[in-house]
XYZ file of C-alpha atoms in Angstrom:
694
model
C 0.570 -17.995 -24.977
C 1.707 -15.278 -22.548
C 0.333 -15.516 -19.038
C -1.737 -12.288 -18.581
C -0.499 -11.995 -14.974
C 2.964 -11.254 -16.397
C 1.457 -8.210 -18.140
C 0.141 -6.695 -14.909
C 1.952 -3.852 -13.115
C 0.810 -2.681 -9.665
C 2.569 0.646 -9.334
C 2.712 3.304 -6.638
C 3.822 6.857 -7.291
C 5.361 8.450 -4.208
C 7.519 11.439 -3.297
C 7.919 14.538 -1.160
C 5.095 17.106 -1.297
C 5.268 19.351 -4.403
C 7.656 17.074 -6.340
C 4.887 16.691 -8.948
C 3.525 13.182 -8.240
C -0.064 13.973 -9.105
C 0.967 15.869 -12.268
C 2.985 12.783 -13.317
C -0.093 10.598 -12.615
C -2.383 12.901 -14.625
C -0.003 12.785 -17.617
C 0.125 8.977 -17.366
C -3.695 8.895 -17.501
C -3.677 11.191 -20.541
C -1.025 9.256 -22.486
C -2.642 5.877 -21.676
C -5.990 7.169 -22.980
C -7.848 7.049 -19.651
C -8.429 10.815 -19.852
C -9.088 12.814 -22.997
C -7.814 16.006 -21.434
C -5.159 16.702 -18.857
C -6.245 17.525 -15.287
C -4.124 19.959 -13.278
C -3.601 20.102 -9.515
C -3.304 23.901 -9.482
C -6.799 24.458 -10.931
C -8.427 21.670 -8.877
C -9.106 19.482 -11.939
C -6.794 16.525 -11.212
C -8.536 13.156 -11.672
C -6.561 11.566 -8.833
C -7.227 14.449 -6.382
C -11.011 14.196 -6.396
C -11.735 15.029 -2.739
C -12.952 18.626 -2.205
C -10.158 19.227 0.343
C -7.514 18.018 -2.158
C -8.809 20.309 -4.895
C -8.870 23.361 -2.596
C -5.305 22.823 -1.354
C -3.720 21.400 -4.518
C -2.261 18.458 -2.549
C -2.956 14.716 -2.385
C -4.562 13.499 0.856
C -5.929 10.027 0.124
C -4.184 7.509 -2.092
C -6.251 7.072 -5.260
C -6.307 3.879 -7.345
C -6.815 3.767 -11.090
C -6.431 1.237 -13.930
C -4.785 2.096 -17.277
C -3.396 0.247 -20.341
C 0.016 0.766 -22.007
C 1.748 -1.339 -24.619
C -0.530 -4.359 -24.069
C 0.019 -4.169 -20.267
C -2.484 -3.353 -17.500
C -1.157 -0.783 -15.030
C -2.892 -0.400 -11.657
C -1.672 2.976 -10.476
C -1.804 4.329 -6.929
C -1.006 8.035 -6.410
C 0.016 8.617 -2.788
C 0.232 11.753 -0.604
C 3.548 13.551 -0.023
C 2.537 15.299 3.211
C 3.803 13.490 6.306
C 0.419 13.855 8.091
C -0.937 11.268 5.628
C 1.967 8.821 5.856
C -0.459 5.944 6.665
C -1.732 6.285 3.065
C 1.796 5.683 1.753
C 2.366 2.830 4.216
C -0.724 0.902 3.174
C -0.162 1.534 -0.540
C 3.426 0.235 -0.343
C 2.133 -2.905 1.362
C 0.159 -3.920 -1.746
C 2.106 -2.610 -4.760
C 4.794 -4.527 -6.664
C 6.848 -1.581 -7.908
C 7.237 2.133 -7.254
C 8.022 5.270 -9.204
C 9.852 7.659 -6.873
C 9.437 11.213 -8.134
C 12.108 13.779 -7.223
C 12.102 17.507 -7.931
C 15.129 18.444 -10.066
C 15.521 21.582 -7.905
C 14.690 20.311 -4.400
C 16.397 16.914 -4.793
C 16.094 14.424 -1.935
C 13.718 16.051 0.561
C 12.583 14.833 4.019
C 9.476 12.963 2.899
C 11.465 11.431 0.009
C 13.595 9.739 2.692
C 10.546 8.604 4.690
C 8.887 7.072 1.604
C 12.166 5.467 0.519
C 12.615 3.856 3.958
C 9.025 2.592 3.876
C 9.675 1.067 0.431
C 12.879 -0.537 1.787
C 10.885 -2.096 4.621
C 8.462 -3.753 2.165
C 11.297 -4.482 -0.324
C 9.542 -2.682 -3.196
C 11.578 -2.425 -6.456
C 11.613 1.143 -7.764
C 12.614 3.442 -10.589
C 13.226 7.183 -10.138
C 11.834 10.046 -12.209
C 13.593 13.410 -11.814
C 10.777 15.852 -12.575
C 10.700 19.641 -13.181
C 13.854 19.634 -15.339
C 12.518 22.865 -16.900
C 12.605 24.775 -13.583
C 15.279 27.345 -12.656
C 17.945 25.576 -10.576
C 17.264 22.091 -12.051
C 20.296 19.809 -11.638
C 19.859 16.169 -12.699
C 23.341 15.040 -11.654
C 23.015 16.594 -8.183
C 19.764 14.653 -7.571
C 21.529 11.396 -8.538
C 24.379 12.223 -6.086
C 21.846 12.948 -3.301
C 19.955 9.683 -4.017
C 23.177 7.739 -3.419
C 24.307 9.825 -0.444
C 21.057 10.051 1.538
C 19.069 7.023 0.321
C 21.771 4.474 -0.551
C 19.789 4.031 -3.779
C 22.632 2.882 -6.073
C 21.080 5.269 -8.597
C 21.840 4.430 -12.226
C 20.868 7.024 -14.875
C 19.464 5.305 -17.969
C 18.826 8.704 -19.543
C 20.890 11.880 -19.904
C 19.045 15.230 -20.030
C 19.452 17.424 -23.081
C 19.749 20.885 -21.542
C 18.183 22.108 -18.293
C 15.947 24.908 -16.980
C 14.466 26.909 -19.917
C 16.859 25.053 -22.265
C 15.499 21.591 -21.366
C 14.550 19.878 -24.633
C 14.426 16.164 -23.834
C 16.805 13.323 -23.096
C 19.252 10.832 -24.547
C 18.078 7.236 -24.016
C 21.319 5.501 -22.983
C 19.900 2.016 -23.680
C 18.979 2.576 -27.358
C 21.399 5.555 -27.797
C 18.863 7.882 -29.383
C 17.913 11.499 -28.646
C 14.266 12.080 -27.726
C 12.782 15.569 -27.941
C 9.167 16.730 -27.745
C 6.816 18.826 -29.809
C 3.674 19.513 -27.783
C 2.539 15.996 -26.816
C 4.523 14.125 -29.497
C 7.921 12.540 -28.923
C 10.504 12.852 -31.688
C 13.256 10.206 -31.862
C 16.474 11.206 -33.654
C 20.221 10.568 -33.697
C 22.263 12.009 -30.865
C 23.726 15.428 -31.816
C 27.496 15.239 -32.406
C 28.288 17.725 -29.607
C 26.497 15.501 -27.062
C 27.945 12.173 -28.238
C 31.131 12.143 -26.037
C 29.046 12.879 -22.917
C 26.419 10.263 -23.902
C 29.068 7.580 -24.519
C 30.624 8.299 -21.105
C 27.193 8.090 -19.400
C 26.434 4.795 -21.204
C 29.823 3.380 -20.182
C 29.076 4.255 -16.521
C 25.680 2.468 -16.805
C 27.234 -0.679 -18.353
C 30.010 -0.651 -15.733
C 27.423 -0.658 -12.948
C 25.428 -3.481 -14.568
C 28.639 -5.510 -15.042
C 28.785 -5.835 -11.217
C 25.567 -7.899 -11.315
C 25.587 -9.580 -14.741
C 28.420 -11.928 -15.812
C 27.552 -11.781 -19.525
C 27.733 -7.961 -19.541
C 30.942 -8.091 -17.450
C 32.615 -10.320 -20.092
C 31.559 -8.082 -22.994
C 32.657 -4.968 -21.085
C 36.102 -6.413 -20.262
C 36.556 -7.482 -23.905
C 35.516 -3.977 -25.028
C 32.632 -5.414 -27.062
C 29.219 -3.854 -27.786
C 26.354 -4.761 -25.393
C 23.023 -5.282 -27.179
C 19.871 -3.350 -26.318
C 18.043 -6.615 -25.402
C 20.775 -7.709 -23.003
C 20.877 -4.272 -21.351
C 17.092 -4.238 -20.833
C 17.140 -7.752 -19.366
C 20.009 -6.857 -16.986
C 18.365 -3.568 -15.871
C 15.083 -5.394 -15.200
C 16.728 -8.151 -13.137
C 18.899 -5.731 -11.123
C 15.862 -3.482 -10.441
C 13.641 -6.356 -9.290
C 16.420 -7.626 -6.976
C 16.772 -4.071 -5.513
C 20.400 -3.859 -6.677
C 19.997 -0.626 -8.673
C 17.527 2.223 -9.143
C 17.206 3.265 -12.822
C 16.877 7.065 -13.053
C 14.872 8.867 -15.755
C 14.169 12.569 -16.210
C 11.514 14.877 -17.628
C 9.113 17.751 -17.092
C 5.642 16.293 -16.515
C 3.851 19.639 -16.677
C 5.323 20.218 -20.170
C 4.492 16.606 -21.234
C 8.171 15.696 -21.567
C 9.345 12.195 -20.672
C 6.055 10.560 -19.644
C 5.860 8.054 -22.524
C 9.432 6.945 -21.722
C 8.484 6.589 -18.044
C 5.567 4.327 -19.067
C 7.932 2.273 -21.237
C 10.262 1.914 -18.219
C 7.390 0.848 -15.908
C 6.504 -1.958 -18.328
C 10.141 -2.880 -19.090
C 11.779 -2.738 -15.647
C 9.200 -2.994 -12.846
C 7.924 -6.443 -11.798
C 4.680 -8.282 -12.420
C 3.223 -10.382 -9.559
C 4.848 -13.480 -11.114
C 8.309 -11.859 -11.049
C 8.094 -11.431 -7.294
C 7.037 -15.044 -6.761
C 5.272 -16.453 -3.720
C 4.056 -14.187 -0.918
C 4.651 -15.495 2.599
C 1.608 -15.717 4.869
C 1.190 -17.367 8.284
C -0.967 -20.154 9.613
C -3.602 -18.439 11.863
C -3.177 -21.205 14.470
C 0.629 -21.211 14.389
C 2.384 -17.913 13.603
C 5.730 -19.716 13.266
C 4.395 -21.762 10.348
C 4.790 -20.039 6.954
C 2.445 -20.622 4.015
C 3.686 -19.686 0.531
C 0.951 -18.120 -1.619
C 1.706 -18.670 -5.298
C 0.616 -15.882 -7.718
C -1.753 -18.110 -9.665
C -5.522 -18.045 -10.349
C -5.643 -21.806 -9.697
C -4.595 -21.468 -6.029
C -6.921 -20.881 -3.030
C -8.046 -17.245 -2.731
C -6.106 -14.853 -0.444
C -6.185 -11.033 -0.379
C -5.330 -8.121 1.907
C -7.754 -5.270 2.615
C -5.620 -2.133 2.570
C -8.064 0.773 2.418
C -11.678 1.684 3.158
C -13.584 4.572 1.555
C -17.113 5.776 2.266
C -18.814 6.403 -1.049
C -22.072 8.432 -0.899
C -23.563 6.339 -3.740
C -22.586 2.719 -3.042
C -21.649 2.871 0.666
C -18.409 1.516 2.044
C -15.829 0.410 -0.531
C -13.121 -1.985 0.657
C -9.977 -1.929 -1.493
C -8.149 -5.258 -1.680
C -5.028 -6.631 -3.349
C -5.395 -10.260 -4.460
C -2.208 -12.235 -3.774
C -3.498 -15.668 -4.765
C -6.525 -17.249 -6.443
C -9.608 -15.728 -8.031
C -12.548 -13.749 -6.611
C -16.077 -13.895 -8.034
C -19.289 -12.005 -7.367
C -21.411 -13.566 -4.634
C -18.489 -15.599 -3.231
C -18.250 -16.220 0.506
C -14.785 -15.393 1.911
C -13.296 -15.811 5.378
C -11.887 -12.847 7.340
C -9.052 -14.451 9.321
C -8.492 -11.454 11.631
C -12.143 -11.227 12.689
C -12.948 -14.951 12.475
C -16.066 -14.128 10.421
C -17.413 -14.839 6.936
C -18.078 -12.069 4.408
C -20.178 -12.248 1.255
C -18.794 -10.371 -1.754
C -21.618 -8.150 -3.023
C -20.093 -6.329 -5.998
C -16.549 -6.028 -7.413
C -15.357 -2.764 -8.981
C -12.351 -1.627 -10.936
C -11.773 1.965 -9.953
C -10.953 4.983 -12.084
C -10.423 7.473 -9.219
C -14.049 8.491 -8.433
C -15.625 6.419 -11.249
C -16.368 2.675 -11.011
C -16.522 -0.197 -13.515
C -18.357 -3.275 -12.209
C -16.719 -6.634 -13.036
C -17.864 -10.223 -12.430
C -14.503 -11.565 -11.237
C -10.947 -10.501 -10.425
C -7.757 -12.549 -10.608
C -4.415 -12.730 -8.864
C -2.430 -9.486 -8.700
C -5.489 -7.273 -9.184
C -6.377 -4.267 -7.020
C -10.168 -3.910 -6.825
C -12.853 -2.425 -4.572
C -15.540 -4.569 -2.923
C -18.980 -3.422 -1.802
C -20.888 -5.253 0.937
C -18.100 -5.991 3.459
C -19.479 -5.730 7.005
C -16.564 -6.602 9.299
C -13.420 -6.069 7.204
C -11.028 -3.290 8.232
C -7.611 -2.035 7.043
C -4.981 -4.772 7.349
C -7.438 -7.702 7.462
C -6.839 -10.881 5.443
C -9.667 -12.286 3.286
C -9.184 -15.877 2.156
C -10.659 -19.244 1.204
C -12.258 -20.849 4.258
C -10.665 -24.198 3.293
C -7.168 -22.725 3.604
C -7.183 -19.934 6.216
C -4.042 -17.766 6.092
C -2.885 -14.571 7.777
C -1.022 -11.976 5.680
C 1.350 -9.432 7.229
C -0.778 -6.474 8.328
C -0.078 -2.736 7.995
C 1.954 -0.735 10.506
C -0.013 2.209 11.945
C 2.023 5.052 13.513
C 0.814 6.499 16.869
C -1.384 9.626 16.969
C 0.547 12.586 18.407
C -1.880 15.497 18.360
C -5.413 15.895 19.685
C -8.297 18.329 19.493
C -11.574 18.810 21.376
C -14.752 18.699 19.294
C -18.041 20.147 20.594
C -21.588 20.632 19.362
C -24.092 23.286 20.381
C -26.903 20.946 19.441
C -26.844 17.748 21.507
C -29.255 16.106 19.016
C -26.362 15.781 16.577
C -24.314 13.620 18.960
C -25.430 10.380 17.271
C -24.656 11.826 13.825
C -21.191 12.805 15.050
C -20.663 9.295 16.465
C -21.558 7.745 13.091
C -19.255 10.145 11.209
C -16.334 9.440 13.557
C -16.892 5.672 13.296
C -16.782 5.857 9.487
C -13.670 8.060 9.465
C -11.906 5.768 11.960
C -12.685 2.775 9.716
C -11.240 4.628 6.721
C -8.141 5.958 8.480
C -6.443 3.771 11.128
C -4.152 6.683 12.157
C -7.227 8.681 13.296
C -8.755 8.025 16.733
C -11.646 9.446 18.717
C -13.105 8.930 22.188
C -15.756 10.527 24.373
C -14.561 11.878 27.723
C -17.394 11.108 30.173
C -16.127 13.608 32.783
C -15.876 16.624 30.497
C -18.605 15.470 28.072
C -16.292 16.342 25.200
C -15.288 14.337 22.163
C -11.508 14.117 21.683
C -10.085 13.394 18.226
C -6.418 12.586 17.650
C -4.219 12.149 14.577
C -0.855 12.629 12.878
C -0.684 16.435 12.670
C -2.547 19.736 12.458
C -3.348 19.376 8.739
C -4.575 15.795 9.271
C -7.124 16.916 11.901
C -8.059 20.055 9.945
C -8.997 17.933 6.902
C -11.008 15.465 8.999
C -12.914 18.294 10.732
C -13.783 19.727 7.294
C -15.020 16.314 6.178
C -17.233 15.985 9.293
C -18.823 19.338 8.426
C -19.057 18.951 4.632
C -19.614 15.231 4.015
C -21.520 14.257 7.139
C -23.271 17.621 7.681
C -22.470 17.752 11.410
C -22.028 21.356 12.670
C -19.102 21.175 15.103
C -16.836 23.647 16.858
C -13.249 22.716 17.643
C -10.746 23.729 20.298
C -7.088 24.469 19.670
C -4.948 21.409 18.883
C -2.998 20.043 21.850
C -0.172 17.567 22.327
C -0.987 13.947 23.088
C 1.308 13.306 26.075
C 1.973 9.915 27.691
C 2.976 8.913 31.234
C 5.075 6.038 32.513
C 6.862 4.809 35.654
C 10.605 4.887 36.306
C 10.991 2.616 39.356
C 9.683 -0.790 40.341
C 6.958 -0.945 43.010
C 4.558 -3.512 44.427
C 1.004 -3.062 45.662
C -1.079 -5.393 47.815
C -4.728 -4.381 47.457
C -7.863 -6.012 48.837
C -11.229 -5.006 47.385
C -14.058 -5.802 49.812
C -17.594 -4.470 49.544
C -20.643 -5.579 51.509
C -23.995 -4.007 50.649
C -26.827 -6.197 51.743
C -26.985 -9.069 49.252
C -24.028 -10.656 47.517
C -20.741 -8.877 48.326
C -17.642 -8.169 46.280
C -14.260 -9.630 47.078
C -10.962 -9.605 45.179
C -7.354 -9.518 46.340
C -4.300 -8.916 44.140
C -0.603 -8.399 44.757
C 0.915 -6.858 41.618
C 4.475 -5.772 40.897
C 4.792 -2.867 38.452
C 8.046 -2.513 36.487
C 9.236 0.017 33.868
C 9.046 -1.559 30.396
C 10.735 0.987 28.045
C 9.622 0.718 24.427
C 7.670 -2.519 24.956
C 4.237 -1.166 25.835
C 1.919 -2.910 28.295
C 2.696 -6.451 29.420
C 0.755 -8.617 31.877
C 2.388 -11.706 33.411
C 0.809 -14.177 35.844
C 3.351 -15.645 38.298
C 0.887 -16.969 40.869
C 1.013 -20.617 41.950
C -1.474 -23.054 43.406
C -4.586 -21.383 42.004
C -4.621 -18.513 44.535
C -6.354 -16.521 41.773
C -8.473 -18.730 39.464
C -7.501 -18.605 35.780
C -10.945 -17.302 34.763
C -10.236 -14.018 36.644
C -6.901 -13.292 34.916
C -8.544 -11.565 31.882
C -10.552 -9.422 34.361
C -7.348 -8.318 36.133
C -5.755 -7.493 32.770
C -8.845 -5.553 31.672
C -8.891 -3.585 34.942
C -5.241 -2.622 34.492
C -5.743 -1.562 30.856
C -8.786 0.556 31.791
C -6.892 2.244 34.636
C -3.896 2.965 32.407
C -6.077 4.809 29.896
C -5.967 7.812 32.249
C -3.221 8.179 34.846
C -4.081 9.309 38.407
C -1.425 12.063 38.199
C -1.984 14.120 35.036
C -4.707 12.080 33.349
C -2.711 11.057 30.273
C -2.524 7.459 28.939
C 0.117 5.321 30.690
C 2.540 3.322 28.513
C 5.500 0.954 28.855
C 4.577 -0.816 32.099
C 5.045 -4.502 32.921
C 2.451 -5.756 35.435
C 3.363 -9.002 37.229
C 0.658 -10.693 39.295
C 2.606 -12.312 42.159
C -0.142 -13.245 44.649
C -3.769 -12.787 45.562
C -6.850 -14.527 46.895
C -10.531 -14.965 46.102
C -13.873 -15.810 47.697
C -15.885 -18.699 46.220
C -19.145 -16.676 46.346
C -18.249 -12.970 46.406
C -15.456 -12.922 43.802
C -16.522 -11.842 40.315
C -15.245 -10.463 37.048
C -16.121 -6.881 38.118
C -14.581 -7.270 41.588
C -11.204 -8.277 40.110
C -11.384 -5.494 37.493
C -11.936 -2.865 40.206
C -9.284 -4.423 42.469
C -6.619 -4.380 39.697
C -7.506 -0.784 38.768
C -7.165 0.441 42.366
C -3.961 -1.547 42.767
C -2.490 0.271 39.752
C -3.649 3.731 40.906
C -2.041 3.304 44.322
C 1.220 1.930 42.935
C 1.551 4.471 40.106
C 2.096 7.463 42.415
C 4.868 5.619 44.303
C 6.735 4.530 41.131
C 8.189 7.979 40.317
C 5.941 8.669 37.323
C 7.094 10.933 34.495
C 5.422 12.596 31.514
C 6.671 11.688 28.023
C 6.222 13.996 25.032
C 6.240 13.313 21.285
C 9.524 14.325 19.648
C 9.406 15.243 15.966
C 12.130 14.739 13.386
C 12.377 18.096 11.628
C 14.149 19.208 8.460
C 14.427 22.895 7.545
C 15.648 24.113 4.123
C 16.877 27.698 4.265
C 19.013 30.127 2.253
C 22.478 30.727 3.805
C 21.519 34.299 4.782
C 19.017 33.089 7.383
C 20.891 30.122 8.878
C 21.652 32.035 12.104
C 18.010 33.101 12.587
C 16.759 29.552 12.008
C 19.235 27.866 14.406
C 18.576 30.457 17.159
C 14.836 29.934 16.815
C 15.159 26.115 16.899
C 17.361 26.282 20.013
C 14.718 28.457 21.723
C 12.193 25.711 20.953
C 14.274 23.078 22.796
C 15.460 21.760 19.429
C 18.517 19.550 19.013
C 20.209 20.127 15.656
C 21.881 16.917 14.512
C 23.393 17.976 11.252
C 23.623 20.768 8.675
C 24.336 20.120 5.026
C 24.539 22.142 1.826
C 21.978 20.838 -0.645
C 22.362 23.382 -3.408
C 24.301 26.581 -3.987
C 23.324 29.248 -1.451
C 21.041 26.936 0.578
C 21.389 24.527 3.494
C 19.339 21.836 5.200
C 19.185 21.408 8.972
C 18.137 18.080 10.496
C 17.108 17.900 14.122
C 14.654 16.773 16.778
C 12.129 19.087 18.464
C 9.247 18.498 20.920
C 5.874 18.754 19.156
C 4.642 21.177 21.867
C 7.185 23.741 20.610
C 6.153 23.430 16.946
C 2.680 24.997 17.005
C 2.685 28.089 14.797
C 6.170 27.291 13.492
C 5.179 27.800 9.836
C 4.332 31.465 10.536
C 7.450 32.027 12.667
C 9.717 30.508 9.993
C 8.120 32.683 7.334
C 8.759 35.796 9.440
C 12.440 35.093 10.258
C 13.384 34.086 6.692
C 11.222 36.533 4.676
C 9.199 33.544 3.477
C 12.184 31.870 1.785
C 12.600 28.779 4.018
C 10.403 25.708 4.331
C 10.263 22.743 6.680
C 8.740 19.330 7.211
C 8.388 17.167 10.279
C 7.383 13.630 11.203
C 6.914 11.747 14.471
C 10.123 10.206 15.827
C 9.495 8.861 19.351
C 8.191 9.648 22.835
C 10.848 10.957 25.260
C 10.727 12.059 28.944
C 10.076 15.779 29.433
C 12.459 18.023 31.400
C 11.304 18.281 35.054
C 10.327 21.982 34.867
C 8.244 21.499 31.705
C 6.661 18.389 33.191
C 5.584 20.373 36.253
C 4.036 23.034 34.002
C 2.068 20.441 32.026
C 0.787 18.674 35.169
C -0.235 21.969 36.850
C -2.047 23.127 33.736
C -3.856 19.793 33.421
C -4.868 19.812 37.108
C -6.128 23.412 36.798
C -8.277 22.356 33.817
C -9.692 19.449 35.846
C -10.570 21.816 38.756
C -12.210 24.265 36.346
C -14.328 21.491 34.878
C -15.312 20.216 38.336
C -16.856 23.608 39.286
């Protein structure tokens, strides 16, 4: 009897914005019988884009999970966003899926976000197949996309189909594995013999596929060298093994909007992408010893272990926590242990999700992706497991927020409502942050980009009914030190009763790229061990807002070299205040600098406007790294530009290229600002502080 786990496919669909991911997902739902009619992104009817903001913009914002059946297999499908502002959604989806369908536009080819998603999939070692969509569009070029996949992604792309025609002449494809022509009439696929005029081209394409597989499969290599026929079964087995081992990327083609190629894509998902058993044991860590690995076998008979990868606030059932089960079985009412929080959670209800609809189930097994209701402490990246065998799964990488915005309310009564809304949104989205500035009495929200914050502001107004006004977005700068300095500070306060005493000698060193570090090098108990956390806390609090420009301070190593204490007057608070003052005094002497977020930018423009685009980027302090032709009459420019220079760029680019160019950007790293710009930023910040103090 076949193990049902082997018939499970956890699949993500990812690509650059506008490559047609959600349209592909909607067609999959139609052909698998989940939907009776097809939903479209352009008319706001897509099942997977069910948020109001997604329907208005025709883009995917939150990754949506859905369960479907095809050819006796269960497919858990996650449709992810293509816009870089929502890259955390892709990151956390890739952490829990077993295989990926990378969708490419037959006209646009490999675009910036395609590269980002591909690199994320490489990091998590996710096997993938490629679907070249929009073959019916003017400018479609299947072969060019395959060339770009190899050149820019190192994909070792291997076409297993050959398109029949292109643009308005696109009729279907030749399946190079079974050597049949597949065409389409409305939603039906028609299988026939390959037309005689296409046979030489098809045989050449099949030979190239077999040649590539011969590099990885000895049996195929022998047959190929002996000029013998390779069976369909052997080809399928070899493609599956090479795909799962990340040796090749099978490439298919189609036109999702015209219902062409989707059934074959579903066949390929089942045939070539892995089940949880194919990938074998998942490596977790012992919570008490991070060096010790624990291998979680994909079996229902093993102790339970799962990763929480997403939280959603549902107006009807409350908070839903999405989990991927890596080992064991989960049942209603079970008590599970949250390793990250050190707390127990009781599983209230378990749901299988169909986008915004829910199906309650009594239990879920290994490999499943389900939503739980009733979790109190669990957040994104937390491990839930059996208390008898605590384990810690690899968490999810969260990129830093680079843009911020002030949020105000005319009605102070709504402050609590705003606090609740922000807390819920922060739980849902780890790349979103908020804090209340006591001095200015303003709430500051920060995120991944202008669109990211715009969507969240809309949700605060629409979902949580909090009337807010927002300021213009601003750059989230950082400060750091460039030279080593030492400060000897004594905090003494006498005010009647018990006094305050703390003394610290701290050396501050630049720590590029390594964040904050605190090291105790004192000897002989000059500062008791119980006060070390207080010193660390004081330093962290002081670094939240620098004494120069008021931005967060990063990349500083703080070494406690000496100090003293008083047996009666020393306290937790005294050492916190002492460490904070020690930092503030030292910071100004350590040649502080301001660092700004640098964005990796890619602009696609027709040749006619290349001069306008490069001049404009140079004016914005841009550094163009490389220019490449990506299709006839058009070029792509890659470069790095400070985020502060990119506000309003969409409008400027439209104006200088008559609306014919487009761009995308993503965070790259923080870099020191030029001295003149740094002076401007500091003066502006100090002027704002003076204005507020009036």
